Amino acid sequence: MNKEIQEYNDSQNPEDKKICTILSSEIDAFLSEAESKIWHRHPVWFLDGNPVAGYSKLKDSVRLLFWSGQSFYEPELQNEGSFKAAEARYTSSDQINLQDLKRWLDKARNIQWDYKNIVKRKGVLIRLK
């Protein structure tokens, strides 16, 4: 696991650390070809320089974010922001459904919008996959 991500996980309270550890382990295992790093102070996984999945500690939960998640058409994921992102929030590690998570990660690999070039395209997203 990426050392910075491990430090991020270790800095959380015990329950949030469990959530973060499960998420990072599963994302690392499923998206083994992805580059992982701390980006804007949160763990994020990239495929070909494009952010696809990550998580962050919010005030009351840990948010799992998929940059192209609105295109997954998964009822368990909630729309986030004005682009194509969708999220799931967890307050307990027991809430993580590994079957759902693996399905979402498969979709994150295969359904992507081009966030890497969003600034160059002045906020216009183009579907990559």
PDB file of N, CA and C in Angstrom, residues 39-112:
ATOM      1  N   TRP A  39      -4.205  13.008  -3.064  1.00  0.00           N
ATOM      2  CA  TRP A  39      -4.505  14.070  -4.032  1.00  0.00           C
ATOM      3  C   TRP A  39      -5.542  14.984  -3.397  1.00  0.00           C
ATOM      4  N   HIS A  40      -5.249  16.251  -3.293  1.00  0.00           N
ATOM      5  CA  HIS A  40      -6.110  17.200  -2.580  1.00  0.00           C
ATOM      6  C   HIS A  40      -6.396  16.692  -1.167  1.00  0.00           C
ATOM      7  N   ARG A  41      -5.368  16.135  -0.532  1.00  0.00           N
ATOM      8  CA  ARG A  41      -5.383  15.668   0.866  1.00  0.00           C
ATOM      9  C   ARG A  41      -6.186  14.394   1.101  1.00  0.00           C
ATOM     10  N   HIS A  42      -6.536  13.643   0.039  1.00  0.00           N
ATOM     11  CA  HIS A  42      -7.317  12.417   0.196  1.00  0.00           C
ATOM     12  C   HIS A  42      -6.766  11.308  -0.702  1.00  0.00           C
ATOM     13  N   PRO A  43      -6.927  10.045  -0.309  1.00  0.00           N
ATOM     14  CA  PRO A  43      -6.484   8.928  -1.145  1.00  0.00           C
ATOM     15  C   PRO A  43      -7.316   8.839  -2.432  1.00  0.00           C
ATOM     16  N   VAL A  44      -6.612   8.762  -3.566  1.00  0.00           N
ATOM     17  CA  VAL A  44      -7.272   8.679  -4.872  1.00  0.00           C
ATOM     18  C   VAL A  44      -6.493   7.698  -5.742  1.00  0.00           C
ATOM     19  N   TRP A  45      -7.235   6.933  -6.562  1.00  0.00           N
ATOM     20  CA  TRP A  45      -6.655   5.988  -7.507  1.00  0.00           C
ATOM     21  C   TRP A  45      -6.907   6.500  -8.921  1.00  0.00           C
ATOM     22  N   PHE A  46      -5.867   6.411  -9.755  1.00  0.00           N
ATOM     23  CA  PHE A  46      -5.886   6.940 -11.121  1.00  0.00           C
ATOM     24  C   PHE A  46      -5.595   5.831 -12.122  1.00  0.00           C
ATOM     25  N   LEU A  47      -6.294   5.849 -13.234  1.00  0.00           N
ATOM     26  CA  LEU A  47      -5.990   4.983 -14.369  1.00  0.00           C
ATOM     27  C   LEU A  47      -5.601   5.895 -15.529  1.00  0.00           C
ATOM     28  N   ASP A  48      -4.383   5.732 -16.020  1.00  0.00           N
ATOM     29  CA  ASP A  48      -3.864   6.582 -17.100  1.00  0.00           C
ATOM     30  C   ASP A  48      -3.994   8.065 -16.766  1.00  0.00           C
ATOM     31  N   GLY A  49      -3.729   8.411 -15.523  1.00  0.00           N
ATOM     32  CA  GLY A  49      -3.770   9.809 -15.101  1.00  0.00           C
ATOM     33  C   GLY A  49      -5.152  10.357 -14.812  1.00  0.00           C
ATOM     34  N   ASN A  50      -6.171   9.537 -14.935  1.00  0.00           N
ATOM     35  CA  ASN A  50      -7.555   9.969 -14.738  1.00  0.00           C
ATOM     36  C   ASN A  50      -8.060   9.453 -13.381  1.00  0.00           C
ATOM     37  N   PRO A  51      -8.551  10.336 -12.497  1.00  0.00           N
ATOM     38  CA  PRO A  51      -9.043   9.866 -11.202  1.00  0.00           C
ATOM     39  C   PRO A  51     -10.298   9.011 -11.384  1.00  0.00           C
ATOM     40  N   VAL A  52     -10.332   7.846 -10.725  1.00  0.00           N
ATOM     41  CA  VAL A  52     -11.490   6.962 -10.871  1.00  0.00           C
ATOM     42  C   VAL A  52     -12.161   6.637  -9.540  1.00  0.00           C
ATOM     43  N   ALA A  53     -11.384   6.547  -8.458  1.00  0.00           N
ATOM     44  CA  ALA A  53     -11.961   6.208  -7.160  1.00  0.00           C
ATOM     45  C   ALA A  53     -11.114   6.809  -6.051  1.00  0.00           C
ATOM     46  N   GLY A  54     -11.764   7.077  -4.941  1.00  0.00           N
ATOM     47  CA  GLY A  54     -11.052   7.588  -3.782  1.00  0.00           C
ATOM     48  C   GLY A  54     -11.995   7.700  -2.608  1.00  0.00           C
ATOM     49  N   TYR A  55     -11.446   8.090  -1.479  1.00  0.00           N
ATOM     50  CA  TYR A  55     -12.283   8.283  -0.294  1.00  0.00           C
ATOM     51  C   TYR A  55     -11.747   9.419   0.544  1.00  0.00           C
ATOM     52  N   SER A  56     -12.622   9.944   1.394  1.00  0.00           N
ATOM     53  CA  SER A  56     -12.225  11.052   2.253  1.00  0.00           C
ATOM     54  C   SER A  56     -13.029  11.002   3.544  1.00  0.00           C
ATOM     55  N   LYS A  57     -12.421  11.488   4.605  1.00  0.00           N
ATOM     56  CA  LYS A  57     -13.092  11.575   5.903  1.00  0.00           C
ATOM     57  C   LYS A  57     -13.898  12.863   5.930  1.00  0.00           C
ATOM     58  N   LEU A  58     -15.194  12.721   6.119  1.00  0.00           N
ATOM     59  CA  LEU A  58     -16.071  13.873   6.310  1.00  0.00           C
ATOM     60  C   LEU A  58     -16.358  13.995   7.802  1.00  0.00           C
ATOM     61  N   LYS A  59     -17.071  15.009   8.179  1.00  0.00           N
ATOM     62  CA  LYS A  59     -17.366  15.241   9.590  1.00  0.00           C
ATOM     63  C   LYS A  59     -18.049  14.029  10.238  1.00  0.00           C
ATOM     64  N   ASP A  60     -19.022  13.427   9.533  1.00  0.00           N
ATOM     65  CA  ASP A  60     -19.829  12.372  10.154  1.00  0.00           C
ATOM     66  C   ASP A  60     -19.697  11.011   9.476  1.00  0.00           C
ATOM     67  N   SER A  61     -18.789  10.873   8.500  1.00  0.00           N
ATOM     68  CA  SER A  61     -18.697   9.612   7.761  1.00  0.00           C
ATOM     69  C   SER A  61     -17.416   9.575   6.937  1.00  0.00           C
ATOM     70  N   VAL A  62     -17.210   8.425   6.279  1.00  0.00           N
ATOM     71  CA  VAL A  62     -16.160   8.303   5.268  1.00  0.00           C
ATOM     72  C   VAL A  62     -16.880   8.192   3.939  1.00  0.00           C
ATOM     73  N   ARG A  63     -16.508   9.062   3.014  1.00  0.00           N
ATOM     74  CA  ARG A  63     -17.153   9.083   1.699  1.00  0.00           C
ATOM     75  C   ARG A  63     -16.279   8.356   0.691  1.00  0.00           C
ATOM     76  N   LEU A  64     -16.858   7.359   0.035  1.00  0.00           N
ATOM     77  CA  LEU A  64     -16.235   6.674  -1.090  1.00  0.00           C
ATOM     78  C   LEU A  64     -16.753   7.348  -2.349  1.00  0.00           C
ATOM     79  N   LEU A  65     -15.846   7.814  -3.198  1.00  0.00           N
ATOM     80  CA  LEU A  65     -16.235   8.590  -4.376  1.00  0.00           C
ATOM     81  C   LEU A  65     -15.738   7.912  -5.647  1.00  0.00           C
ATOM     82  N   PHE A  66     -16.630   7.858  -6.632  1.00  0.00           N
ATOM     83  CA  PHE A  66     -16.283   7.399  -7.971  1.00  0.00           C
ATOM     84  C   PHE A  66     -16.509   8.570  -8.914  1.00  0.00           C
ATOM     85  N   TRP A  67     -15.442   9.018  -9.585  1.00  0.00           N
ATOM     86  CA  TRP A  67     -15.534  10.210 -10.410  1.00  0.00           C
ATOM     87  C   TRP A  67     -16.554  10.048 -11.541  1.00  0.00           C
ATOM     88  N   SER A  68     -16.718   8.851 -12.048  1.00  0.00           N
ATOM     89  CA  SER A  68     -17.680   8.611 -13.137  1.00  0.00           C
ATOM     90  C   SER A  68     -18.899   7.830 -12.638  1.00  0.00           C
ATOM     91  N   GLY A  69     -19.126   7.831 -11.354  1.00  0.00           N
ATOM     92  CA  GLY A  69     -20.128   6.989 -10.721  1.00  0.00           C
ATOM     93  C   GLY A  69     -21.567   7.196 -11.156  1.00  0.00           C
ATOM     94  N   GLN A  70     -21.937   8.387 -11.607  1.00  0.00           N
ATOM     95  CA  GLN A  70     -23.312   8.585 -12.060  1.00  0.00           C
ATOM     96  C   GLN A  70     -23.625   7.738 -13.285  1.00  0.00           C
ATOM     97  N   SER A  71     -22.595   7.390 -14.036  1.00  0.00           N
ATOM     98  CA  SER A  71     -22.779   6.552 -15.227  1.00  0.00           C
ATOM     99  C   SER A  71     -22.814   5.059 -14.888  1.00  0.00           C
ATOM    100  N   PHE A  72     -22.650   4.715 -13.624  1.00  0.00           N
ATOM    101  CA  PHE A  72     -22.712   3.308 -13.218  1.00  0.00           C
ATOM    102  C   PHE A  72     -24.165   2.828 -13.092  1.00  0.00           C
ATOM    103  N   TYR A  73     -25.080   3.769 -12.882  1.00  0.00           N
ATOM    104  CA  TYR A  73     -26.501   3.465 -12.673  1.00  0.00           C
ATOM    105  C   TYR A  73     -26.684   2.458 -11.537  1.00  0.00           C
ATOM    106  N   GLU A  74     -26.114   2.804 -10.402  1.00  0.00           N
ATOM    107  CA  GLU A  74     -26.190   1.991  -9.193  1.00  0.00           C
ATOM    108  C   GLU A  74     -27.028   2.741  -8.161  1.00  0.00           C
ATOM    109  N   PRO A  75     -28.155   2.182  -7.742  1.00  0.00           N
ATOM    110  CA  PRO A  75     -29.040   2.896  -6.811  1.00  0.00           C
ATOM    111  C   PRO A  75     -28.413   3.170  -5.439  1.00  0.00           C
ATOM    112  N   GLU A  76     -27.398   2.394  -5.072  1.00  0.00           N
ATOM    113  CA  GLU A  76     -26.752   2.599  -3.766  1.00  0.00           C
ATOM    114  C   GLU A  76     -25.806   3.797  -3.772  1.00  0.00           C
ATOM    115  N   LEU A  77     -25.447   4.276  -4.953  1.00  0.00           N
ATOM    116  CA  LEU A  77     -24.558   5.436  -5.060  1.00  0.00           C
ATOM    117  C   LEU A  77     -25.390   6.694  -5.259  1.00  0.00           C
ATOM    118  N   GLN A  78     -25.031   7.734  -4.534  1.00  0.00           N
ATOM    119  CA  GLN A  78     -25.729   9.015  -4.604  1.00  0.00           C
ATOM    120  C   GLN A  78     -24.930   9.988  -5.465  1.00  0.00           C
ATOM    121  N   ASN A  79     -25.623  10.765  -6.285  1.00  0.00           N
ATOM    122  CA  ASN A  79     -24.956  11.771  -7.103  1.00  0.00           C
ATOM    123  C   ASN A  79     -24.222  12.762  -6.215  1.00  0.00           C
ATOM    124  N   GLU A  80     -23.072  13.189  -6.701  1.00  0.00           N
ATOM    125  CA  GLU A  80     -22.247  14.140  -5.956  1.00  0.00           C
ATOM    126  C   GLU A  80     -21.736  15.198  -6.914  1.00  0.00           C
ATOM    127  N   GLY A  81     -22.041  16.449  -6.642  1.00  0.00           N
ATOM    128  CA  GLY A  81     -21.524  17.551  -7.443  1.00  0.00           C
ATOM    129  C   GLY A  81     -22.247  17.726  -8.762  1.00  0.00           C
ATOM    130  N   SER A  82     -21.685  18.581  -9.602  1.00  0.00           N
ATOM    131  CA  SER A  82     -22.349  18.940 -10.853  1.00  0.00           C
ATOM    132  C   SER A  82     -21.785  18.206 -12.066  1.00  0.00           C
ATOM    133  N   PHE A  83     -20.836  17.301 -11.869  1.00  0.00           N
ATOM    134  CA  PHE A  83     -20.287  16.552 -12.991  1.00  0.00           C
ATOM    135  C   PHE A  83     -20.848  15.132 -12.971  1.00  0.00           C
ATOM    136  N   LYS A  84     -20.021  14.110 -13.031  1.00  0.00           N
ATOM    137  CA  LYS A  84     -20.482  12.725 -13.152  1.00  0.00           C
ATOM    138  C   LYS A  84     -20.181  11.872 -11.920  1.00  0.00           C
ATOM    139  N   ALA A  85     -19.756  12.483 -10.833  1.00  0.00           N
ATOM    140  CA  ALA A  85     -19.352  11.728  -9.646  1.00  0.00           C
ATOM    141  C   ALA A  85     -20.552  11.206  -8.855  1.00  0.00           C
ATOM    142  N   ALA A  86     -20.309  10.092  -8.157  1.00  0.00           N
ATOM    143  CA  ALA A  86     -21.306   9.517  -7.250  1.00  0.00           C
ATOM    144  C   ALA A  86     -20.564   8.949  -6.041  1.00  0.00           C
ATOM    145  N   GLU A  87     -21.284   8.841  -4.939  1.00  0.00           N
ATOM    146  CA  GLU A  87     -20.650   8.472  -3.674  1.00  0.00           C
ATOM    147  C   GLU A  87     -21.485   7.494  -2.874  1.00  0.00           C
ATOM    148  N   ALA A  88     -20.787   6.856  -1.934  1.00  0.00           N
ATOM    149  CA  ALA A  88     -21.419   6.086  -0.858  1.00  0.00           C
ATOM    150  C   ALA A  88     -20.759   6.579   0.419  1.00  0.00           C
ATOM    151  N   ARG A  89     -21.537   6.652   1.495  1.00  0.00           N
ATOM    152  CA  ARG A  89     -20.981   7.108   2.775  1.00  0.00           C
ATOM    153  C   ARG A  89     -21.123   6.003   3.816  1.00  0.00           C
ATOM    154  N   TYR A  90     -20.090   5.904   4.652  1.00  0.00           N
ATOM    155  CA  TYR A  90     -20.041   4.854   5.671  1.00  0.00           C
ATOM    156  C   TYR A  90     -19.744   5.445   7.045  1.00  0.00           C
ATOM    157  N   THR A  91     -20.472   4.973   8.034  1.00  0.00           N
ATOM    158  CA  THR A  91     -20.195   5.327   9.433  1.00  0.00           C
ATOM    159  C   THR A  91     -19.702   4.118  10.212  1.00  0.00           C
ATOM    160  N   SER A  92     -19.788   2.937   9.597  1.00  0.00           N
ATOM    161  CA  SER A  92     -19.335   1.703  10.215  1.00  0.00           C
ATOM    162  C   SER A  92     -18.773   0.782   9.137  1.00  0.00           C
ATOM    163  N   SER A  93     -17.734   0.040   9.473  1.00  0.00           N
ATOM    164  CA  SER A  93     -17.146  -0.883   8.504  1.00  0.00           C
ATOM    165  C   SER A  93     -18.132  -1.984   8.113  1.00  0.00           C
ATOM    166  N   ASP A  94     -19.098  -2.276   8.970  1.00  0.00           N
ATOM    167  CA  ASP A  94     -20.113  -3.293   8.667  1.00  0.00           C
ATOM    168  C   ASP A  94     -21.011  -2.883   7.502  1.00  0.00           C
ATOM    169  N   GLN A  95     -21.065  -1.621   7.180  1.00  0.00           N
ATOM    170  CA  GLN A  95     -21.920  -1.129   6.097  1.00  0.00           C
ATOM    171  C   GLN A  95     -21.324  -1.384   4.716  1.00  0.00           C
ATOM    172  N   ILE A  96     -20.052  -1.723   4.639  1.00  0.00           N
ATOM    173  CA  ILE A  96     -19.402  -1.934   3.348  1.00  0.00           C
ATOM    174  C   ILE A  96     -19.804  -3.305   2.809  1.00  0.00           C
ATOM    175  N   ASN A  97     -20.464  -3.307   1.672  1.00  0.00           N
ATOM    176  CA  ASN A  97     -20.839  -4.542   0.990  1.00  0.00           C
ATOM    177  C   ASN A  97     -19.750  -4.807  -0.057  1.00  0.00           C
ATOM    178  N   LEU A  98     -18.929  -5.814   0.192  1.00  0.00           N
ATOM    179  CA  LEU A  98     -17.784  -6.070  -0.680  1.00  0.00           C
ATOM    180  C   LEU A  98     -18.205  -6.456  -2.099  1.00  0.00           C
ATOM    181  N   GLN A  99     -19.317  -7.127  -2.227  1.00  0.00           N
ATOM    182  CA  GLN A  99     -19.816  -7.486  -3.556  1.00  0.00           C
ATOM    183  C   GLN A  99     -20.159  -6.220  -4.348  1.00  0.00           C
ATOM    184  N   ASP A 100     -20.864  -5.289  -3.705  1.00  0.00           N
ATOM    185  CA  ASP A 100     -21.170  -4.010  -4.355  1.00  0.00           C
ATOM    186  C   ASP A 100     -19.885  -3.267  -4.696  1.00  0.00           C
ATOM    187  N   LEU A 101     -18.970  -3.198  -3.740  1.00  0.00           N
ATOM    188  CA  LEU A 101     -17.725  -2.462  -3.945  1.00  0.00           C
ATOM    189  C   LEU A 101     -16.956  -3.002  -5.149  1.00  0.00           C
ATOM    190  N   LYS A 102     -16.848  -4.308  -5.266  1.00  0.00           N
ATOM    191  CA  LYS A 102     -16.123  -4.900  -6.394  1.00  0.00           C
ATOM    192  C   LYS A 102     -16.830  -4.617  -7.720  1.00  0.00           C
ATOM    193  N   ARG A 103     -18.141  -4.630  -7.715  1.00  0.00           N
ATOM    194  CA  ARG A 103     -18.892  -4.307  -8.933  1.00  0.00           C
ATOM    195  C   ARG A 103     -18.650  -2.846  -9.331  1.00  0.00           C
ATOM    196  N   TRP A 104     -18.667  -1.953  -8.335  1.00  0.00           N
ATOM    197  CA  TRP A 104     -18.417  -0.534  -8.604  1.00  0.00           C
ATOM    198  C   TRP A 104     -17.003  -0.312  -9.126  1.00  0.00           C
ATOM    199  N   LEU A 105     -16.036  -1.027  -8.548  1.00  0.00           N
ATOM    200  CA  LEU A 105     -14.651  -0.881  -8.994  1.00  0.00           C
ATOM    201  C   LEU A 105     -14.474  -1.385 -10.425  1.00  0.00           C
ATOM    202  N   ASP A 106     -15.167  -2.449 -10.775  1.00  0.00           N
ATOM    203  CA  ASP A 106     -15.137  -2.934 -12.147  1.00  0.00           C
ATOM    204  C   ASP A 106     -15.700  -1.875 -13.088  1.00  0.00           C
ATOM    205  N   LYS A 107     -16.784  -1.236 -12.668  1.00  0.00           N
ATOM    206  CA  LYS A 107     -17.369  -0.167 -13.485  1.00  0.00           C
ATOM    207  C   LYS A 107     -16.435   1.041 -13.537  1.00  0.00           C
ATOM    208  N   ALA A 108     -15.726   1.333 -12.446  1.00  0.00           N
ATOM    209  CA  ALA A 108     -14.778   2.457 -12.431  1.00  0.00           C
ATOM    210  C   ALA A 108     -13.673   2.240 -13.458  1.00  0.00           C
ATOM    211  N   ARG A 109     -13.275   0.997 -13.641  1.00  0.00           N
ATOM    212  CA  ARG A 109     -12.252   0.670 -14.633  1.00  0.00           C
ATOM    213  C   ARG A 109     -12.800   0.815 -16.056  1.00  0.00           C
ATOM    214  N   ASN A 110     -14.042   0.444 -16.257  1.00  0.00           N
ATOM    215  CA  ASN A 110     -14.601   0.335 -17.603  1.00  0.00           C
ATOM    216  C   ASN A 110     -15.493   1.488 -18.046  1.00  0.00           C
ATOM    217  N   ILE A 111     -15.886   2.347 -17.120  1.00  0.00           N
ATOM    218  CA  ILE A 111     -16.712   3.520 -17.446  1.00  0.00           C
ATOM    219  C   ILE A 111     -15.971   4.745 -16.922  1.00  0.00           C
ATOM    220  N   GLN A 112     -15.432   5.534 -17.829  1.00  0.00           N
ATOM    221  CA  GLN A 112     -14.655   6.695 -17.396  1.00  0.00           C
ATOM    222  C   GLN A 112     -14.977   7.927 -18.228  1.00  0.00           C
TER     223      GLN A 112
END
